[in-house]
PDB file of C-alpha atoms and ligand atoms in Angstrom:
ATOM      1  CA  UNK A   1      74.595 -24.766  17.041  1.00  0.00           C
ATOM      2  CA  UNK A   2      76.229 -27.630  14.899  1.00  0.00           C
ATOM      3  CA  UNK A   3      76.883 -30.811  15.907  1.00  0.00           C
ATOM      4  CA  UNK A   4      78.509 -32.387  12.557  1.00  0.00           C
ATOM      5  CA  UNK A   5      80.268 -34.712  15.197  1.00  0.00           C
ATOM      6  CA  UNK A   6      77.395 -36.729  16.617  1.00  0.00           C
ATOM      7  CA  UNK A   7      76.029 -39.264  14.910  1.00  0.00           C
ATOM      8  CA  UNK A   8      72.622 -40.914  14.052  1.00  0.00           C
ATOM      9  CA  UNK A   9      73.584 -44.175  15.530  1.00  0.00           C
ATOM     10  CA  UNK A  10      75.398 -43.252  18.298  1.00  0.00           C
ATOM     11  CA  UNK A  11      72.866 -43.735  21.917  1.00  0.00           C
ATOM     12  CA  UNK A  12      71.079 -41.167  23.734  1.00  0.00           C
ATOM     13  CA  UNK A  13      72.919 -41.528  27.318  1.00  0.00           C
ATOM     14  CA  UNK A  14      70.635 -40.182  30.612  1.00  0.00           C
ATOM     15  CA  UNK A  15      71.514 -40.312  34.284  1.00  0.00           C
ATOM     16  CA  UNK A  16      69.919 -39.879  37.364  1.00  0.00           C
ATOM     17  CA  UNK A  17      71.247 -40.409  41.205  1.00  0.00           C
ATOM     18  CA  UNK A  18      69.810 -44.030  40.858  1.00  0.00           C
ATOM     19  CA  UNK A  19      66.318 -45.198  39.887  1.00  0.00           C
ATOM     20  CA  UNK A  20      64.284 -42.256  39.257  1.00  0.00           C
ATOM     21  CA  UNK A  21      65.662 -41.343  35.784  1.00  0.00           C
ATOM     22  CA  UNK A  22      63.911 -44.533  34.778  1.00  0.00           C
ATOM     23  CA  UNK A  23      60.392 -42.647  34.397  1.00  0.00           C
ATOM     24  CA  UNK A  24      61.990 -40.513  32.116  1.00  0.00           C
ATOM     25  CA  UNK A  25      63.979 -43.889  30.067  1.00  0.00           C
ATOM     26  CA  UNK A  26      60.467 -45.680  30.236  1.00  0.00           C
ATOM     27  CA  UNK A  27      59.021 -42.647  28.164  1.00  0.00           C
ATOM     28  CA  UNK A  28      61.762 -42.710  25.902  1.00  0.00           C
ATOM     29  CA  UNK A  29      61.483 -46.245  25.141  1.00  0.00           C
ATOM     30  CA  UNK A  30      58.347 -45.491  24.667  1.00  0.00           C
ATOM     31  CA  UNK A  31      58.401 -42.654  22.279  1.00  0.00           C
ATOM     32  CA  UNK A  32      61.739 -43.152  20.930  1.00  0.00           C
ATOM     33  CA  UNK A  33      62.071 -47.377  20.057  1.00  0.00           C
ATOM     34  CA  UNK A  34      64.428 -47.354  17.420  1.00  0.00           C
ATOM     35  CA  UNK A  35      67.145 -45.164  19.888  1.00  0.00           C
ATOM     36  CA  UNK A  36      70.098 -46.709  21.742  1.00  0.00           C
ATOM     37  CA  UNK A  37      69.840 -45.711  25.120  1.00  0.00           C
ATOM     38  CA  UNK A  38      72.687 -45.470  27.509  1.00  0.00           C
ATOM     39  CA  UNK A  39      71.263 -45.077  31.677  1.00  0.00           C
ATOM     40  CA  UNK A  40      73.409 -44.311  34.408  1.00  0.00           C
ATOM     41  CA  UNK A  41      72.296 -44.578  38.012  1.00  0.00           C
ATOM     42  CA  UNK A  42      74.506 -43.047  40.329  1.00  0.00           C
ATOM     43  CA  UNK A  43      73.313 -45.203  42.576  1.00  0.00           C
ATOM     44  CA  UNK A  44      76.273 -44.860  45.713  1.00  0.00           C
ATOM     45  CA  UNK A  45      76.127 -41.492  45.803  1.00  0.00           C
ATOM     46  CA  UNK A  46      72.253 -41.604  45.845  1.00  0.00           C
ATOM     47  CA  UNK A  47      69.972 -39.047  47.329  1.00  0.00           C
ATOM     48  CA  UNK A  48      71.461 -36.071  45.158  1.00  0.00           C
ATOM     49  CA  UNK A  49      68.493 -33.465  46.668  1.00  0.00           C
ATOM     50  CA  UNK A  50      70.135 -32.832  50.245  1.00  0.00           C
ATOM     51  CA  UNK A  51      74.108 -32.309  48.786  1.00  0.00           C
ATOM     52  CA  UNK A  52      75.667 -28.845  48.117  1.00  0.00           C
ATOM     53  CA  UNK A  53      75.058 -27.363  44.686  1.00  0.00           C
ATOM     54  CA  UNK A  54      79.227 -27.526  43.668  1.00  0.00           C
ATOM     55  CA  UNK A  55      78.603 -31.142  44.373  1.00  0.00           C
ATOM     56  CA  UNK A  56      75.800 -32.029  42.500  1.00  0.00           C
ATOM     57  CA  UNK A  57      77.598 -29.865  40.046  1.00  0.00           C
ATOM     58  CA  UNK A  58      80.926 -32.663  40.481  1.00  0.00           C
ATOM     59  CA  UNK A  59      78.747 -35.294  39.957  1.00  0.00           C
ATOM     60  CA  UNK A  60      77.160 -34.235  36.781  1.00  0.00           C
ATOM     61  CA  UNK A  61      80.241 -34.020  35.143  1.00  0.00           C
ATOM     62  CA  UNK A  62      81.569 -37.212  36.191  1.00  0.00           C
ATOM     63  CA  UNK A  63      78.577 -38.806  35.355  1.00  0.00           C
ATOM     64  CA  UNK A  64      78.600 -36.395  31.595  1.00  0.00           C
ATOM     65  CA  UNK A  65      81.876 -37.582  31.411  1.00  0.00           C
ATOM     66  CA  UNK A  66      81.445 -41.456  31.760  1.00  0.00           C
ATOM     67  CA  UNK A  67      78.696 -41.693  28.948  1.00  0.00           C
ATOM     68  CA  UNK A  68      80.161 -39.485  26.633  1.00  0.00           C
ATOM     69  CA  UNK A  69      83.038 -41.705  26.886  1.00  0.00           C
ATOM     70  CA  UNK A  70      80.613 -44.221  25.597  1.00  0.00           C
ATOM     71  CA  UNK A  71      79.766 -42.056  22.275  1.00  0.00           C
ATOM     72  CA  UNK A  72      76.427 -40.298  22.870  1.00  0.00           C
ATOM     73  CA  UNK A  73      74.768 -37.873  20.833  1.00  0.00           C
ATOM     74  CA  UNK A  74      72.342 -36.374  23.460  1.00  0.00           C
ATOM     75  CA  UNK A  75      72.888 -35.798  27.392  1.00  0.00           C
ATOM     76  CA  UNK A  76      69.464 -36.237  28.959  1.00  0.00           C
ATOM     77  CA  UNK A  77      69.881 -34.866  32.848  1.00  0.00           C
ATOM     78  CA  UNK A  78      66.901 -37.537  34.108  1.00  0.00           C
ATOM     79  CA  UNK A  79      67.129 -35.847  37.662  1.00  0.00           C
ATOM     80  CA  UNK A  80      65.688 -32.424  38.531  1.00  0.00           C
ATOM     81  CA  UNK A  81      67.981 -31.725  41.290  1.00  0.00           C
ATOM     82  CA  UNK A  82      71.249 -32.290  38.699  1.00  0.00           C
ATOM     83  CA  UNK A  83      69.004 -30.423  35.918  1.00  0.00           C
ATOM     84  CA  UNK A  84      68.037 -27.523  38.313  1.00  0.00           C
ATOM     85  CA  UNK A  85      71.826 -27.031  39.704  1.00  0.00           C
ATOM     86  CA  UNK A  86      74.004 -27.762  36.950  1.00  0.00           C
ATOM     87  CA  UNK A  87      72.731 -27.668  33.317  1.00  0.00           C
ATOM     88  CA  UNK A  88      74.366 -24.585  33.035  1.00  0.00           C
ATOM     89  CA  UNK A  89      77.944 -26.180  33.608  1.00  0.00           C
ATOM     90  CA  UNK A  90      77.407 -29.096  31.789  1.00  0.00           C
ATOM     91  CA  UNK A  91      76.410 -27.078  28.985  1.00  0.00           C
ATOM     92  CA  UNK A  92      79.592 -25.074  28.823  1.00  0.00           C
ATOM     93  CA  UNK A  93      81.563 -27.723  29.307  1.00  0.00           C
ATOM     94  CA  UNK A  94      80.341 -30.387  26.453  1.00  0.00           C
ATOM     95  CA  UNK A  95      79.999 -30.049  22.739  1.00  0.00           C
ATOM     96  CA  UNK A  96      76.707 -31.667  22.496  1.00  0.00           C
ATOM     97  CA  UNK A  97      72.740 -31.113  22.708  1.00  0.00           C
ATOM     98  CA  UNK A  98      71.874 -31.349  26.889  1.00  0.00           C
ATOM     99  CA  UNK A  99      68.162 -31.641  27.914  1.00  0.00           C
ATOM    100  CA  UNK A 100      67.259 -31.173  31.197  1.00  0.00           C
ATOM    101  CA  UNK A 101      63.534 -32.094  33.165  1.00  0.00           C
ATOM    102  CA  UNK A 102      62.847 -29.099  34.450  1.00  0.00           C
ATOM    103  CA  UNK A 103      61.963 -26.826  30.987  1.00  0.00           C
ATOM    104  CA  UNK A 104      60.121 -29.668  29.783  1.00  0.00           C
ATOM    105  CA  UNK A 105      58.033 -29.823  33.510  1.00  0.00           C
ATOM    106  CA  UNK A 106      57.530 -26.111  33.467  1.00  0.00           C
ATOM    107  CA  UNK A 107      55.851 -26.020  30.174  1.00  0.00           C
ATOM    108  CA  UNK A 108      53.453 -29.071  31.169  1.00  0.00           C
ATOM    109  CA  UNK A 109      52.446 -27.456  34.354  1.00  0.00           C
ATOM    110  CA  UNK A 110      51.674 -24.236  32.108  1.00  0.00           C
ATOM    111  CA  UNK A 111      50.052 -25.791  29.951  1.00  0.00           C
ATOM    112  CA  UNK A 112      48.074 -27.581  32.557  1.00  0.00           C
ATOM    113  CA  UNK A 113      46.740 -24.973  34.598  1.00  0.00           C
ATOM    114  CA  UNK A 114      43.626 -23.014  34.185  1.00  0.00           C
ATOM    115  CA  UNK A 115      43.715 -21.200  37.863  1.00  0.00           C
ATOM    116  CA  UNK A 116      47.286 -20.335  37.795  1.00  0.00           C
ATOM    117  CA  UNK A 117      47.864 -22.025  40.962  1.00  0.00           C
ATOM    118  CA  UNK A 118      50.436 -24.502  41.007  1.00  0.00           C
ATOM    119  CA  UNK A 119      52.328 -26.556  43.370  1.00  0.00           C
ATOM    120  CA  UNK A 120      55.846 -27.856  43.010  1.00  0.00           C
ATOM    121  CA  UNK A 121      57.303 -31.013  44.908  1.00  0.00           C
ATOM    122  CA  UNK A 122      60.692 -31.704  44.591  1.00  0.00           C
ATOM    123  CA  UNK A 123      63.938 -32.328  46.787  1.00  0.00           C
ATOM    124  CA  UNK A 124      65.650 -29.727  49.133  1.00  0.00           C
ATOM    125  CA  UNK A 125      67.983 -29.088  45.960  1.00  0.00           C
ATOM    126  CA  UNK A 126      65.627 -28.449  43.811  1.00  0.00           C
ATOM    127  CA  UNK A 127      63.292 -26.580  45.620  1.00  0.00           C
ATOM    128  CA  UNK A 128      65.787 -23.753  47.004  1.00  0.00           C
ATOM    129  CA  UNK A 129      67.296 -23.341  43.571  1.00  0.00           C
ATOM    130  CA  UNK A 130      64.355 -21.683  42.353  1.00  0.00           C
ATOM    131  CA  UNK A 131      64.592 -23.163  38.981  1.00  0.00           C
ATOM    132  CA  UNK A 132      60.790 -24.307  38.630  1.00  0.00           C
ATOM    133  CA  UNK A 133      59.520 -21.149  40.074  1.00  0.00           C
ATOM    134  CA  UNK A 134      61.770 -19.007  37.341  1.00  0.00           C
ATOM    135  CA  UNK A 135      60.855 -21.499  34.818  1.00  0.00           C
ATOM    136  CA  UNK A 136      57.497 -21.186  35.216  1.00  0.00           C
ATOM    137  CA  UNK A 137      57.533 -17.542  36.350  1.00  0.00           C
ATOM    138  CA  UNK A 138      58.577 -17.010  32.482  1.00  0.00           C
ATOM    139  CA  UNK A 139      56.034 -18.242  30.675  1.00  0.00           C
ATOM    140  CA  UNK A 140      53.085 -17.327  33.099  1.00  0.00           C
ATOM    141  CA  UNK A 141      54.311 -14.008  35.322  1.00  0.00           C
ATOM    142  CA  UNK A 142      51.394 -14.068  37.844  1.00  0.00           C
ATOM    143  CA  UNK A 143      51.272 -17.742  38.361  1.00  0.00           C
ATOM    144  CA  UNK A 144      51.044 -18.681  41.792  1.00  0.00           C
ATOM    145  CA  UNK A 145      53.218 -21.060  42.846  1.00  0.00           C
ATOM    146  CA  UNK A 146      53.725 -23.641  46.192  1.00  0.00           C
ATOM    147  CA  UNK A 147      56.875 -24.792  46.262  1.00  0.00           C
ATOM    148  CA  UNK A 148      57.245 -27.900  48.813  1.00  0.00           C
ATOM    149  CA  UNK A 149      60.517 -29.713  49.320  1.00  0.00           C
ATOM    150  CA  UNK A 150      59.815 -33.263  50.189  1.00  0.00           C
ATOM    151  CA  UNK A 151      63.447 -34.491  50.898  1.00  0.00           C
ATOM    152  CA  UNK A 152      62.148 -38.328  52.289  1.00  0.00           C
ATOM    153  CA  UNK A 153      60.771 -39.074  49.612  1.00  0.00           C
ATOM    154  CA  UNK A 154      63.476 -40.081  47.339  1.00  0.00           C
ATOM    155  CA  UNK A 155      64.642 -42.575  49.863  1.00  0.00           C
ATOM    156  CA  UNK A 156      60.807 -44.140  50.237  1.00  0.00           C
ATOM    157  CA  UNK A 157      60.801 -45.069  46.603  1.00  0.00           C
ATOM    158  CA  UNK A 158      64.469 -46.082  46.818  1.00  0.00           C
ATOM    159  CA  UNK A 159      63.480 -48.623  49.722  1.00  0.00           C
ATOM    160  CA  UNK A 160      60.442 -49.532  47.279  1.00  0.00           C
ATOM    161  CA  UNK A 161      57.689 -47.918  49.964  1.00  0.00           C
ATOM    162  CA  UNK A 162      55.073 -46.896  46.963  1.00  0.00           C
ATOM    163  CA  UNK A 163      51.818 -48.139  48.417  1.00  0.00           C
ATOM    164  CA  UNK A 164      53.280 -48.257  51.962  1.00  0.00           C
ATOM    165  CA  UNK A 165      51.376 -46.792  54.979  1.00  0.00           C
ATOM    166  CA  UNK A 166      54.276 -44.545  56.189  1.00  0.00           C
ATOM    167  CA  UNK A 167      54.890 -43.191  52.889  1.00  0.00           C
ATOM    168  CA  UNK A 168      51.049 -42.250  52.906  1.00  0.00           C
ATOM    169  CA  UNK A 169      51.308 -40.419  56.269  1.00  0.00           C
ATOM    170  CA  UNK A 170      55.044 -38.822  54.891  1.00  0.00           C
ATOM    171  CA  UNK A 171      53.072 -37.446  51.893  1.00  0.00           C
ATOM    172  CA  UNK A 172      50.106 -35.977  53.830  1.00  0.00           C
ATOM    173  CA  UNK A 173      52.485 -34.180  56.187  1.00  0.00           C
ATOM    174  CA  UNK A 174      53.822 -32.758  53.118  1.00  0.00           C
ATOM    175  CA  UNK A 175      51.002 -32.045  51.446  1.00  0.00           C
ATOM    176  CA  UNK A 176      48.997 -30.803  54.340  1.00  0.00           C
ATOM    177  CA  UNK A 177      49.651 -26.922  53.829  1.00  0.00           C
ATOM    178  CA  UNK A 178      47.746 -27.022  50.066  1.00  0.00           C
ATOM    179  CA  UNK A 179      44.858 -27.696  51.547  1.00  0.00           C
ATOM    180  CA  UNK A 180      43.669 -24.191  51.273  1.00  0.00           C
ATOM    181  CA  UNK A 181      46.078 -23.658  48.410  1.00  0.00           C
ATOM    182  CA  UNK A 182      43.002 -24.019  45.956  1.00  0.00           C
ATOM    183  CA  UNK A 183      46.126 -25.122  43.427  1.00  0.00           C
ATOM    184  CA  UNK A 184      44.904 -27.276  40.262  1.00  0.00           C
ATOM    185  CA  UNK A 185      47.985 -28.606  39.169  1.00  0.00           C
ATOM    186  CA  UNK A 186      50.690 -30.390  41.176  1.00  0.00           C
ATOM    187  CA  UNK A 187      54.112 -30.755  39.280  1.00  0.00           C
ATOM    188  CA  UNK A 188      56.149 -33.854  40.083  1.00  0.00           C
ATOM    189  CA  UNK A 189      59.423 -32.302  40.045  1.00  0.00           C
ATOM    190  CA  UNK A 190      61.756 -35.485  40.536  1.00  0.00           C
ATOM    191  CA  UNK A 191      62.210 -38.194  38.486  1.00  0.00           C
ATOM    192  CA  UNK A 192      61.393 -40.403  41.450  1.00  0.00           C
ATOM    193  CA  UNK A 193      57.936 -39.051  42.593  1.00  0.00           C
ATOM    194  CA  UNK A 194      55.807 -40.552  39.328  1.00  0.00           C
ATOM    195  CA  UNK A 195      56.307 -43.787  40.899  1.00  0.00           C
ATOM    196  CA  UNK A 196      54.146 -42.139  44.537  1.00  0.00           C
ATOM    197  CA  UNK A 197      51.642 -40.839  41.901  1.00  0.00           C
ATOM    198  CA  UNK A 198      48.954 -43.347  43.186  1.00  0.00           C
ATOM    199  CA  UNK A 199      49.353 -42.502  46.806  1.00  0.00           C
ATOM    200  CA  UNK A 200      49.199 -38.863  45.873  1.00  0.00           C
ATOM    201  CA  UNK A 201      45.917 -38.839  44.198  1.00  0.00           C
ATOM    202  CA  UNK A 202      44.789 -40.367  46.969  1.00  0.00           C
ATOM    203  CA  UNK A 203      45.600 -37.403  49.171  1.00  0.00           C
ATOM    204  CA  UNK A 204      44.735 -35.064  46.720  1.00  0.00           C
ATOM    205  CA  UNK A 205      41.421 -36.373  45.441  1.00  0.00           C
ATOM    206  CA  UNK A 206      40.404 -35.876  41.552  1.00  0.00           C
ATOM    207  CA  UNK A 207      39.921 -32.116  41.602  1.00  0.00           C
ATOM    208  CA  UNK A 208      44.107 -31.707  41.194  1.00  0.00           C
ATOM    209  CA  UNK A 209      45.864 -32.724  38.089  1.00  0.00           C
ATOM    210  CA  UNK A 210      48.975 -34.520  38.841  1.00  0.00           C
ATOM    211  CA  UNK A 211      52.181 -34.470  36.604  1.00  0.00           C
ATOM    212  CA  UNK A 212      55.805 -35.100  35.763  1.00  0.00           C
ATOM    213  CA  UNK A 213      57.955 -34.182  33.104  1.00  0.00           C
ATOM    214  CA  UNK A 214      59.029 -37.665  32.135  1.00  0.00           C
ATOM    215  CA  UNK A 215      56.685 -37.592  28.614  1.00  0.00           C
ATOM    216  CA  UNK A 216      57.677 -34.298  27.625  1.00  0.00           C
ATOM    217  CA  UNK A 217      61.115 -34.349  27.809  1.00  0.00           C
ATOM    218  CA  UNK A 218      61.108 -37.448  25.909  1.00  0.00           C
ATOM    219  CA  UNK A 219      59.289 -35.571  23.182  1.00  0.00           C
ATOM    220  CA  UNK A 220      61.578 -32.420  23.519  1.00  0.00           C
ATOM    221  CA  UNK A 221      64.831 -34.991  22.821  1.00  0.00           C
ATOM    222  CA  UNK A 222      62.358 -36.809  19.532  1.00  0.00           C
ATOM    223  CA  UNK A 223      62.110 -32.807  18.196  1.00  0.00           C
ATOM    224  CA  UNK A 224      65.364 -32.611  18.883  1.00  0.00           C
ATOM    225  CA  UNK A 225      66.661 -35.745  17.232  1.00  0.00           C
ATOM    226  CA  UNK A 226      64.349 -34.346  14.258  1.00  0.00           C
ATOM    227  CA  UNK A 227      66.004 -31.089  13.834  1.00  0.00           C
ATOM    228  CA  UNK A 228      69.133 -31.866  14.063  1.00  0.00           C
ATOM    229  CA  UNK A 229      69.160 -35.269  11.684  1.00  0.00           C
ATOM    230  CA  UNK A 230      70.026 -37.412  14.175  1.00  0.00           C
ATOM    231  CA  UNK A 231      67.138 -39.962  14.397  1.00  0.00           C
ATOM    232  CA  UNK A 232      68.698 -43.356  14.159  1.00  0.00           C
ATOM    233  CA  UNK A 233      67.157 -45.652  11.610  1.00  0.00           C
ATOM    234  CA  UNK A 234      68.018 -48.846  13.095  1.00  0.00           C
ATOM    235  CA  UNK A 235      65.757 -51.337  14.025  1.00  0.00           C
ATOM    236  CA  UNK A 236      66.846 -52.795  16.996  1.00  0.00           C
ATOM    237  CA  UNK A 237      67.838 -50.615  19.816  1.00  0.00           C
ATOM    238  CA  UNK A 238      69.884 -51.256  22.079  1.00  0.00           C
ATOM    239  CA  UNK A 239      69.145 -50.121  25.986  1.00  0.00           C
ATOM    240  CA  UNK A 240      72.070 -50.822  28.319  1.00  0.00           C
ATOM    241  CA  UNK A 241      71.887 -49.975  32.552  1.00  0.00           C
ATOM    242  CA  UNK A 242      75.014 -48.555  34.388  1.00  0.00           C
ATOM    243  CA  UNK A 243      75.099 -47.997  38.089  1.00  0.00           C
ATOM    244  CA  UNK A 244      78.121 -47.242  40.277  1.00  0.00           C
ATOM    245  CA  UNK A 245      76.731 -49.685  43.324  1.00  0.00           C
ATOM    246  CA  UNK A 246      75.284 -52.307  43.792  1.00  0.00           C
ATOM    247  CA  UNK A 247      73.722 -53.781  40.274  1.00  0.00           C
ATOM    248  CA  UNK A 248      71.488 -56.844  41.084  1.00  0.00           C
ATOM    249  CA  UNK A 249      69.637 -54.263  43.818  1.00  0.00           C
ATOM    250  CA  UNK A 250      69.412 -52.249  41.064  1.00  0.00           C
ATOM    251  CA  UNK A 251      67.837 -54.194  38.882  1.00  0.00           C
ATOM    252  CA  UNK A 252      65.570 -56.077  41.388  1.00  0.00           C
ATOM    253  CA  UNK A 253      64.024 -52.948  42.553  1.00  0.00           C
ATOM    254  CA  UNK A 254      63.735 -51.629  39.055  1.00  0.00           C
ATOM    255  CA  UNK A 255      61.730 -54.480  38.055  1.00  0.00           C
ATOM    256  CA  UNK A 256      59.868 -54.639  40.488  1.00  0.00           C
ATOM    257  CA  UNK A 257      58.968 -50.889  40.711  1.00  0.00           C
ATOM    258  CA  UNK A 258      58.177 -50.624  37.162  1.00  0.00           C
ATOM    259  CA  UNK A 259      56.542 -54.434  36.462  1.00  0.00           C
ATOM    260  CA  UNK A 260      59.141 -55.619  33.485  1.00  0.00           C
ATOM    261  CA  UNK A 261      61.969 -57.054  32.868  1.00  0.00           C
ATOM    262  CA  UNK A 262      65.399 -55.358  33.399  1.00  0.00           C
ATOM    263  CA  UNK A 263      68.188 -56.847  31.102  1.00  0.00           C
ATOM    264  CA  UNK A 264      72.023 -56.719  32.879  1.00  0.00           C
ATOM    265  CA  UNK A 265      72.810 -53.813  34.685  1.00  0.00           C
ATOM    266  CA  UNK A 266      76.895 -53.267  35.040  1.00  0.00           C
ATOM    267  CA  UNK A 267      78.562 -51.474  37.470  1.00  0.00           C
ATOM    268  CA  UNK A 268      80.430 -48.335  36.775  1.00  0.00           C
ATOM    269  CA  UNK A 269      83.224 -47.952  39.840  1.00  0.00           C
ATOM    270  CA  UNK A 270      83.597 -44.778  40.776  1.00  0.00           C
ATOM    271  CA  UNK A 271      87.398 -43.938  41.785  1.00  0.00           C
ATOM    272  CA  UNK A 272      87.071 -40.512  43.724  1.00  0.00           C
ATOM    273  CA  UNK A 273      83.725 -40.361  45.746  1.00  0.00           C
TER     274      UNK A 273
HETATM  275  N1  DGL B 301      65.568 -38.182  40.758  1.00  0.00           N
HETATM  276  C1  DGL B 301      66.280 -37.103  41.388  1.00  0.00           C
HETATM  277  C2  DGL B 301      65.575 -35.795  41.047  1.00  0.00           C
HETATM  278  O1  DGL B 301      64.846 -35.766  40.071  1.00  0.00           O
HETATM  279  C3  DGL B 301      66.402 -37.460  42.819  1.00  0.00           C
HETATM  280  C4  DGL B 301      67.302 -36.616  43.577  1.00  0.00           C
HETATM  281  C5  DGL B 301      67.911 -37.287  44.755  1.00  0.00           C
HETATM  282  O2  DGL B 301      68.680 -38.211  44.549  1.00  0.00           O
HETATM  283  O3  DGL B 301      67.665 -36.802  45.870  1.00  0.00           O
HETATM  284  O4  DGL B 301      65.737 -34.780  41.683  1.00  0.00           O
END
């Protein structure tokens, strides 16, 4: 497809229901320094994973909507539960290249495994759309695959609870049926859950490789940027935060779940909720 519209200079824009999609900006940054990046956190609407698919589906294309306002030339979907229900309508409705997390994590965990045993965690949302399972399903047919819906934890990392007691028991409660799973890979499939990775290597031990799709969607949008001659060849990007609540909590619990500085977040007001 052509997109003779978008140009080089113009930002990437990603979105997420609130701080999550920052694992996925964090590897963009880090892959990608010379893009403008636009985040929005949808951040009083937050958790996404328990809400009907139509929606999740409403959502998307308000939040679409807001940062192509702002002139983007690529739509990353930083949340799996927005990716998993409603990168088909977003891609029908907008002229423009849309990356979702959940190809990118499918390949990775396909990649990964050498048993063909894999577990997916993800919200309720996720989960029961089957999208991991198909994605995966397609590129290995007999791959085994545990699919757990962990629908608290969203909310733990939201509250900041990474190295918290309770979050360790929530996780092993979760977790507790792959004992016997004999599974060698365990796909993070939120943008959230990188930040519990400690805590679940813990539970899991070193015999389990743990992993997100955070990297490689970053380097699907850089091959992307690449083929389509749209890598920007300025200097000094430009990274700008949108929520639609509550800013300074925002930015105080992104700096302090990710150990840097977070420059001014604004608030996007939503009208219609
Ligand atoms: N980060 C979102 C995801 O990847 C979280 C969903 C939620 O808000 O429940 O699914």
């Amino acid at each position: 497809m052509a997109f003779n519209h978008l140009a080089s200079s113009h930002a990437i824009g990603l979105f997420d229901s609130g701080i999550g999609g920052l694992t996925v900006m964090r590897e963009m940054i880090r892959l990608l320094p010379q893009e403008n990046l636009l985040y929005l956190g949808d951040t009083a609407r937050v958790p996404y994973g328990n809400k009907s698919a139509a929606t999740i589906i409403r959502y998307s294309i308000e939040n679409a909507i807001f940062l192509l306002e702002k002139q983007i030339k690529v739509l990353v979907v930083a949340c799996n539960t927005a990716s998993a229900l409603a990168l088909p309508k977003l891609k029908q409705l907008f002229h423009l290249p849309i990356i979702g997390v959940i190809e990118p994590g499918a390949k990775l965990a396909a990649a990964t495994t050498r048993n063909k045993r894999i577990a997916v965690l993800g919200t309720k949302g996720t989960i029961e759309s089957g999208a991991y399972q198909s994605a995966i399903h397609q590129l290995i047919p007999d791959a085994i695959i545990f699919p757990i819906a962990c629908p608290l934890l969203v909310s733990l990392v939201e509250e900041g609870f990474l190295y918290h007691s309770a979050s360790k028991l929530i996780i092993q409660e979760y977790l507790k049926n792959l004992e016997k799973a004999d599974v060698d890979t365990i796909l993070l499939g939120c943008t959230h859950y990188p930040l519990l990775k400690p805590l679940i290597e813990e539970i899991m031990g070193s015999s389990v490789t743990i992993i997100d799709s955070a990297l490689t969607c970053a380097q699907t949008v850089k091959k992307l940027l690449e083929s389509h001659q749209l890598v920007n060849s300025n200097q000094h990007a430009i990274h700008q935060y949108f929520v639609t609540d509550d800013p300074e909590k925002f930015r105080q619990l992104g700096e302090y779940l990710f150990q840097s500085p977070l420059p001014l977040v604004e608030l996007h007001k939503i009208i219609h909720s």
